[in-house]
Amino acid sequence: LNPCNLQKSPGGSSGGEAALIGGGGSLLGIGTDIAGSIRIPASFCGICGFKPTAMRISARGISSCIKGQKSVLSSFGPLARDVESLSLCMQALLCQDMFSLDPTVPPIPFNQEMYGSSKPLRIGYYENDGYLQPSPSMARAFRETKDLLERAGHTLVPFQPLRLYHVF
């Protein structure tokens, strides 16, 4: 059940973890995400979730739901009550021990300088992938987020993603 509204679902495959954290039963959890399974339940349950780039966190010893599937990789990431807890978790995970224990993880430690920087960012974005149109509410949320980022001093640069038939 969703701790914010018992009549609603916590959402997604990491919904149980999100509900546990949102309900005060845990401070931190790890979920899996391909298409929103960390981020959507976090949003539904009033907490924070982070999906790192695939293979950034070790998957050693964890079985895949679809063996050999390499085109869309799952990612492991933290869920917590606040962004600072997500940051602390990522700092703990992106350490030399992880890189030594699993050589498939890129040896790139957590960048505290970048995380703590207030320097304006240059952010690439697209409004449409060329296949599916966003729903009106998603398009509105995107425009509002874009406006907030620009008002905060960030530069947003539009781009068109490659069409998949050109990639493969």
Coordinates of N, CA and C in Angstrom, one line a residue:
L1 N 0.8 -1.2 0.0 CA 0.0 0.0 0.0 C 0.9 1.3 0.0
N2 N 0.4 2.3 -0.6 CA 1.1 3.6 -0.6 C 0.9 4.2 0.8
P3 N 2.0 4.6 1.4 CA 1.9 5.2 2.8 C 1.3 6.6 2.7
C4 N 1.3 7.2 1.6 CA 0.7 8.6 1.4 C -0.8 8.5 1.3
N5 N -1.3 7.4 0.7 CA -2.7 7.2 0.4 C -3.0 5.7 0.3
L6 N -3.6 5.1 1.3 CA -3.8 3.7 1.4 C -4.8 3.2 0.3
Q7 N -5.4 4.1 -0.4 CA -6.3 3.7 -1.6 C -5.5 3.6 -2.9
K8 N -4.2 3.9 -2.8 CA -3.4 4.0 -4.0 C -2.2 3.0 -4.0
S9 N -1.7 2.7 -5.1 CA -0.5 1.8 -5.2 C 0.8 2.6 -5.0
P10 N 1.8 1.9 -4.4 CA 3.1 2.6 -4.3 C 3.8 2.7 -5.7
G11 N 3.3 1.9 -6.7 CA 3.8 2.0 -8.1 C 5.0 1.1 -8.2
G12 N 5.3 0.7 -9.5 CA 6.5 0.1 -9.9 C 7.1 -1.1 -9.2
S13 N 8.1 -1.6 -9.8 CA 8.7 -2.9 -9.2 C 9.5 -2.6 -7.9
S14 N 9.9 -1.4 -7.7 CA 10.6 -1.0 -6.4 C 9.6 -0.3 -5.5
G15 N 8.3 -0.5 -5.7 CA 7.2 0.1 -4.9 C 7.2 -0.4 -3.4
G16 N 7.5 -1.6 -3.2 CA 7.6 -2.1 -1.8 C 8.6 -1.4 -1.0
E17 N 9.8 -1.2 -1.6 CA 10.9 -0.5 -0.9 C 10.5 1.0 -0.7
A18 N 9.9 1.6 -1.7 CA 9.5 3.0 -1.6 C 8.4 3.2 -0.5
A19 N 7.5 2.2 -0.4 CA 6.4 2.3 0.6 C 7.0 2.1 2.0
L20 N 8.0 1.2 2.1 CA 8.6 1.0 3.4 C 9.4 2.3 3.9
I21 N 10.1 2.9 3.0 CA 10.8 4.1 3.3 C 9.8 5.3 3.6
G22 N 8.9 5.4 2.7 CA 7.9 6.5 2.8 C 7.0 6.4 4.1
G23 N 6.8 5.1 4.5 CA 6.0 4.9 5.8 C 6.9 4.9 7.0
G24 N 8.2 5.2 6.9 CA 9.0 5.3 8.1 C 9.6 4.0 8.6
G25 N 9.5 2.9 7.8 CA 10.0 1.6 8.2 C 11.5 1.4 7.9
S26 N 12.1 2.3 7.1 CA 13.5 2.2 6.7 C 14.0 3.6 6.3
L27 N 15.3 3.8 6.4 CA 15.9 5.0 6.0 C 16.4 5.0 4.6
L28 N 16.8 3.9 4.1 CA 17.4 3.8 2.8 C 17.2 2.4 2.2
G29 N 17.0 2.3 0.9 CA 16.9 1.1 0.2 C 17.5 1.1 -1.1
I30 N 17.6 -0.1 -1.8 CA 18.2 -0.2 -3.1 C 17.1 -0.8 -4.0
G31 N 16.9 -0.2 -5.1 CA 15.9 -0.7 -6.1 C 16.5 -0.9 -7.4
T32 N 15.7 -1.4 -8.4 CA 16.2 -1.6 -9.7 C 15.3 -0.7 -10.6
D33 N 15.9 -0.3 -11.8 CA 15.2 0.6 -12.6 C 15.6 0.4 -14.1
I34 N 14.6 0.2 -15.0 CA 14.9 0.3 -16.4 C 14.1 1.5 -17.0
A35 N 12.8 1.5 -16.7 CA 12.0 2.6 -17.2 C 11.2 3.3 -16.2
G36 N 11.8 3.5 -15.0 CA 11.1 4.3 -14.0 C 10.8 3.5 -12.7
S37 N 11.3 2.3 -12.5 CA 10.9 1.5 -11.4 C 11.5 1.9 -10.0
I38 N 12.5 2.9 -10.0 CA 12.9 3.5 -8.8 C 12.2 4.9 -8.7
R39 N 12.3 5.6 -9.8 CA 11.8 7.0 -9.8 C 10.3 7.2 -9.6
I40 N 9.5 6.3 -10.2 CA 8.0 6.4 -10.1 C 7.6 6.1 -8.7
P41 N 7.9 4.9 -8.1 CA 7.5 4.7 -6.8 C 8.0 5.7 -5.8
A42 N 9.2 6.2 -6.0 CA 9.7 7.3 -5.1 C 8.8 8.5 -5.1
S43 N 8.4 8.9 -6.3 CA 7.5 10.0 -6.5 C 6.1 9.7 -5.9
F44 N 5.6 8.5 -6.1 CA 4.3 8.2 -5.6 C 4.3 8.2 -4.0
C45 N 5.4 7.8 -3.4 CA 5.4 7.6 -2.0 C 6.1 8.8 -1.3
G46 N 6.3 9.9 -2.0 CA 6.8 11.1 -1.3 C 8.3 11.0 -0.9
I47 N 9.1 10.2 -1.5 CA 10.5 10.1 -1.2 C 11.3 10.5 -2.4
C48 N 12.6 10.2 -2.3 CA 13.6 10.5 -3.4 C 14.1 9.2 -3.9
G49 N 14.4 9.1 -5.2 CA 15.0 8.0 -5.8 C 16.0 8.4 -6.9
F50 N 17.0 7.6 -7.1 CA 18.0 7.9 -8.1 C 18.4 6.7 -8.9
K51 N 18.3 6.9 -10.2 CA 18.7 5.8 -11.2 C 20.1 6.2 -11.7
P52 N 21.2 5.6 -11.3 CA 22.5 5.8 -11.9 C 22.5 5.2 -13.3
T53 N 23.5 5.6 -14.0 CA 23.8 5.0 -15.3 C 23.9 3.5 -15.1
A54 N 23.4 2.7 -16.1 CA 23.5 1.2 -16.0 C 25.0 0.8 -15.8
M55 N 25.2 -0.2 -15.0 CA 26.6 -0.7 -14.7 C 27.4 0.2 -13.9
R56 N 26.9 1.2 -13.3 CA 27.6 2.1 -12.4 C 27.7 1.5 -11.1
I57 N 26.7 0.7 -10.7 CA 26.7 0.0 -9.4 C 26.8 -1.5 -9.8
S58 N 27.6 -2.2 -9.1 CA 27.8 -3.6 -9.4 C 26.6 -4.5 -9.3
A59 N 26.4 -5.4 -10.3 CA 25.3 -6.3 -10.4 C 25.9 -7.7 -10.1
R60 N 27.1 -7.8 -9.6 CA 27.7 -9.1 -9.3 C 26.9 -9.9 -8.3
G61 N 26.6 -11.1 -8.7 CA 25.9 -12.0 -7.8 C 24.3 -11.9 -7.9
I62 N 23.9 -11.0 -8.8 CA 22.4 -10.8 -8.9 C 22.0 -11.3 -10.3
S63 N 21.0 -12.2 -10.2 CA 20.6 -12.8 -11.5 C 19.7 -11.8 -12.3
S64 N 19.7 -11.9 -13.6 CA 19.0 -11.1 -14.5 C 17.6 -11.7 -14.8
C65 N 16.6 -10.9 -15.0 CA 15.3 -11.4 -15.3 C 15.2 -11.9 -16.7
I66 N 16.1 -11.4 -17.6 CA 16.1 -11.9 -19.0 C 17.6 -12.1 -19.3
K67 N 18.1 -13.3 -19.2 CA 19.5 -13.6 -19.5 C 19.9 -13.1 -20.9
G68 N 21.0 -12.5 -21.0 CA 21.6 -12.1 -22.3 C 21.0 -10.9 -22.9
Q69 N 20.0 -10.3 -22.3 CA 19.4 -9.1 -22.8 C 20.3 -7.9 -22.5
K70 N 20.8 -7.3 -23.6 CA 21.8 -6.2 -23.4 C 21.4 -4.9 -24.0
S71 N 20.2 -4.8 -24.7 CA 19.9 -3.6 -25.3 C 19.4 -2.5 -24.4
V72 N 18.6 -2.9 -23.3 CA 18.1 -2.0 -22.3 C 18.5 -2.5 -21.0
L73 N 19.5 -1.9 -20.4 CA 20.1 -2.5 -19.1 C 19.4 -1.9 -17.9
S74 N 19.2 -2.8 -16.9 CA 18.7 -2.3 -15.6 C 19.8 -1.6 -14.9
S75 N 19.3 -0.8 -13.9 CA 20.3 -0.1 -13.1 C 19.9 -0.3 -11.6
F76 N 20.8 -0.3 -10.7 CA 20.6 -0.4 -9.3 C 20.8 1.0 -8.7
G77 N 19.9 1.4 -7.9 CA 20.0 2.8 -7.3 C 19.3 2.9 -6.0
P78 N 19.7 3.9 -5.2 CA 19.1 4.1 -3.9 C 17.8 4.8 -3.9
L79 N 17.0 4.6 -2.8 CA 15.8 5.3 -2.5 C 16.0 5.7 -1.1
A80 N 15.5 7.0 -0.7 CA 15.7 7.5 0.6 C 14.7 8.6 0.8
R81 N 14.7 9.2 2.0 CA 13.7 10.2 2.3 C 14.2 11.6 1.8
D82 N 15.5 11.8 1.5 CA 16.0 13.0 1.0 C 17.2 12.9 0.1
V83 N 17.5 13.9 -0.6 CA 18.6 13.8 -1.6 C 19.9 13.6 -1.0
E84 N 20.1 14.3 0.2 CA 21.4 14.1 0.9 C 21.7 12.6 1.2
S85 N 20.7 11.9 1.6 CA 20.8 10.5 1.9 C 21.2 9.7 0.6
L86 N 20.6 10.1 -0.5 CA 20.9 9.4 -1.8 C 22.4 9.7 -2.1
S87 N 22.9 10.9 -1.8 CA 24.2 11.3 -2.1 C 25.2 10.5 -1.2
L88 N 24.9 10.4 0.1 CA 25.7 9.6 1.0 C 25.8 8.1 0.6
C89 N 24.7 7.6 0.1 CA 24.7 6.2 -0.3 C 25.6 6.1 -1.6
M90 N 25.4 7.0 -2.5 CA 26.3 6.9 -3.7 C 27.8 7.0 -3.4
Q91 N 28.1 7.9 -2.4 CA 29.5 8.1 -2.0 C 30.0 6.8 -1.4
A92 N 29.2 6.1 -0.6 CA 29.6 4.8 0.0 C 29.8 3.7 -1.1
L93 N 28.9 3.7 -2.1 CA 28.9 2.7 -3.1 C 30.1 2.9 -4.1
L94 N 30.3 4.1 -4.4 CA 31.3 4.4 -5.5 C 32.7 4.6 -4.9
C95 N 33.2 3.5 -4.2 CA 34.4 3.5 -3.5 C 35.4 2.5 -4.1
Q96 N 36.6 2.6 -3.7 CA 37.7 1.7 -4.3 C 37.3 0.3 -4.1
D97 N 36.7 -0.1 -3.0 CA 36.4 -1.5 -2.7 C 35.5 -2.0 -3.8
M98 N 34.5 -1.2 -4.3 CA 33.6 -1.7 -5.3 C 34.3 -1.9 -6.6
F99 N 35.2 -1.0 -6.9 CA 36.0 -1.1 -8.2 C 36.9 -2.3 -8.1
S100 N 37.4 -2.7 -6.9 CA 38.3 -3.8 -6.8 C 37.5 -5.1 -6.8
L101 N 36.4 -5.2 -6.2 CA 35.6 -6.4 -6.2 C 34.9 -6.7 -7.5
D102 N 34.6 -5.7 -8.3 CA 33.9 -5.9 -9.6 C 34.6 -5.1 -10.7
P103 N 35.5 -5.7 -11.5 CA 36.2 -5.0 -12.5 C 35.3 -4.5 -13.6
T104 N 34.1 -4.9 -13.7 CA 33.2 -4.4 -14.8 C 32.6 -3.0 -14.4
V105 N 32.7 -2.6 -13.2 CA 32.3 -1.2 -12.8 C 33.3 -0.2 -13.1
P106 N 33.0 0.8 -13.9 CA 33.9 1.9 -14.2 C 34.5 2.5 -12.9
P107 N 35.9 2.6 -12.8 CA 36.5 3.1 -11.6 C 36.5 4.6 -11.5
I108 N 35.3 5.1 -11.4 CA 35.0 6.6 -11.3 C 34.4 6.8 -10.0
P109 N 35.2 7.4 -9.0 CA 34.6 7.6 -7.7 C 33.6 8.8 -7.7
F110 N 32.8 8.8 -6.6 CA 31.9 9.9 -6.4 C 32.6 11.2 -6.5
N111 N 32.1 12.2 -7.2 CA 32.7 13.5 -7.4 C 32.1 14.5 -6.5
Q112 N 32.6 14.7 -5.3 CA 32.1 15.6 -4.3 C 32.1 17.0 -4.8
E113 N 33.2 17.4 -5.5 CA 33.3 18.8 -6.0 C 32.2 19.1 -7.0
M114 N 31.9 18.2 -7.9 CA 30.8 18.4 -8.8 C 29.5 18.4 -8.1
Y115 N 29.3 17.5 -7.2 CA 28.0 17.4 -6.5 C 27.7 18.7 -5.7
G116 N 28.7 19.2 -5.1 CA 28.6 20.4 -4.2 C 28.6 21.7 -5.0
S117 N 28.9 21.6 -6.2 CA 29.1 22.9 -7.0 C 27.8 23.6 -7.3
S118 N 27.8 24.9 -7.2 CA 26.6 25.6 -7.6 C 26.8 26.3 -8.9
K119 N 27.8 25.9 -9.6 CA 28.1 26.5 -11.0 C 26.9 26.1 -11.9
P120 N 26.5 27.0 -12.8 CA 25.4 26.7 -13.7 C 25.8 25.5 -14.6
L121 N 24.8 24.7 -14.9 CA 25.0 23.5 -15.8 C 24.5 23.8 -17.2
R122 N 25.1 23.0 -18.1 CA 24.6 23.0 -19.5 C 23.9 21.7 -19.7
I123 N 22.6 21.7 -19.9 CA 21.8 20.5 -19.9 C 21.1 20.3 -21.3
G124 N 21.4 19.1 -21.9 CA 20.8 18.8 -23.2 C 19.4 18.2 -22.9
Y125 N 18.5 18.5 -23.8 CA 17.1 17.9 -23.6 C 16.4 17.8 -25.0
Y126 N 15.4 16.9 -25.0 CA 14.5 16.8 -26.1 C 13.1 16.7 -25.6
E127 N 12.2 17.2 -26.4 CA 10.8 17.2 -26.0 C 10.0 16.0 -26.6
N128 N 10.6 15.3 -27.6 CA 9.9 14.3 -28.3 C 11.0 13.3 -28.8
D129 N 10.8 12.0 -28.7 CA 11.8 11.1 -29.2 C 11.6 10.7 -30.6
G130 N 10.5 11.2 -31.3 CA 10.2 10.9 -32.6 C 9.3 9.7 -32.8
Y131 N 9.0 9.0 -31.7 CA 8.2 7.8 -31.7 C 6.9 8.1 -31.0
L132 N 7.0 8.6 -29.8 CA 5.8 8.8 -29.0 C 5.7 10.2 -28.5
Q133 N 4.4 10.7 -28.6 CA 4.2 12.1 -28.1 C 3.9 12.0 -26.6
P134 N 4.5 13.0 -25.8 CA 4.2 13.0 -24.4 C 2.8 13.4 -24.1
S135 N 2.2 12.9 -23.1 CA 0.8 13.3 -22.7 C 0.8 14.8 -22.4
P136 N -0.3 15.4 -22.5 CA -0.4 16.9 -22.2 C 0.2 17.2 -20.8
S137 N -0.1 16.4 -19.8 CA 0.4 16.6 -18.4 C 1.9 16.5 -18.4
M138 N 2.5 15.5 -19.1 CA 3.9 15.3 -19.1 C 4.6 16.5 -19.8
A139 N 4.0 16.9 -20.9 CA 4.6 18.1 -21.7 C 4.6 19.3 -20.8
R140 N 3.5 19.5 -20.1 CA 3.4 20.7 -19.2 C 4.5 20.6 -18.1
A141 N 4.6 19.4 -17.4 CA 5.6 19.2 -16.4 C 7.0 19.5 -16.9
F142 N 7.2 19.0 -18.1 CA 8.5 19.2 -18.8 C 8.8 20.7 -19.0
R143 N 7.8 21.4 -19.5 CA 8.0 22.9 -19.7 C 8.2 23.6 -18.4
E144 N 7.5 23.3 -17.4 CA 7.7 23.9 -16.1 C 9.0 23.6 -15.5
T145 N 9.5 22.4 -15.6 CA 10.9 22.1 -15.2 C 11.9 22.8 -15.9
K146 N 11.8 22.8 -17.3 CA 12.7 23.6 -18.1 C 12.8 25.0 -17.7
D147 N 11.6 25.7 -17.5 CA 11.6 27.1 -17.1 C 12.3 27.3 -15.7
L148 N 12.0 26.4 -14.8 CA 12.6 26.5 -13.5 C 14.2 26.4 -13.6
L149 N 14.6 25.5 -14.4 CA 16.1 25.3 -14.5 C 16.7 26.5 -15.2
E150 N 16.1 27.1 -16.2 CA 16.6 28.3 -16.9 C 16.6 29.5 -15.9
R151 N 15.5 29.6 -15.1 CA 15.4 30.7 -14.1 C 16.5 30.6 -13.1
A152 N 16.9 29.3 -12.8 CA 18.0 29.1 -11.8 C 19.4 29.3 -12.4
G153 N 19.4 29.7 -13.7 CA 20.7 30.1 -14.3 C 21.4 29.0 -15.2
H154 N 20.7 27.9 -15.4 CA 21.3 26.8 -16.2 C 20.9 27.1 -17.7
T155 N 21.8 26.5 -18.5 CA 21.6 26.6 -20.0 C 21.0 25.3 -20.5
L156 N 19.9 25.4 -21.1 CA 19.2 24.2 -21.7 C 19.4 24.2 -23.2
V157 N 19.9 23.1 -23.7 CA 20.3 23.0 -25.2 C 19.4 21.9 -25.8
P158 N 18.5 22.3 -26.7 CA 17.7 21.2 -27.4 C 18.5 20.4 -28.3
F159 N 18.1 19.1 -28.4 CA 18.8 18.2 -29.4 C 17.7 17.2 -29.9
Q160 N 18.0 16.6 -31.0 CA 17.1 15.5 -31.5 C 17.8 14.2 -31.3
P161 N 17.2 13.2 -30.5 CA 17.9 11.9 -30.4 C 17.9 11.2 -31.7
L162 N 18.9 10.3 -31.8 CA 19.0 9.5 -33.0 C 17.8 8.6 -33.1
R163 N 17.4 8.3 -34.3 CA 16.3 7.3 -34.6 C 17.0 6.0 -34.4
L164 N 16.3 5.1 -33.7 CA 16.8 3.8 -33.4 C 17.3 3.0 -34.6
Y165 N 16.6 3.1 -35.7 CA 17.0 2.3 -36.9 C 18.3 2.8 -37.4
H166 N 18.8 4.0 -37.1 CA 20.1 4.5 -37.5 C 21.2 4.0 -36.5
V167 N 20.8 3.7 -35.3 CA 21.7 3.3 -34.3 C 22.1 1.8 -34.5
F168 N 21.2 1.0 -34.8 CA 21.5 -0.5 -34.9 C 21.8 -0.9 -36.2

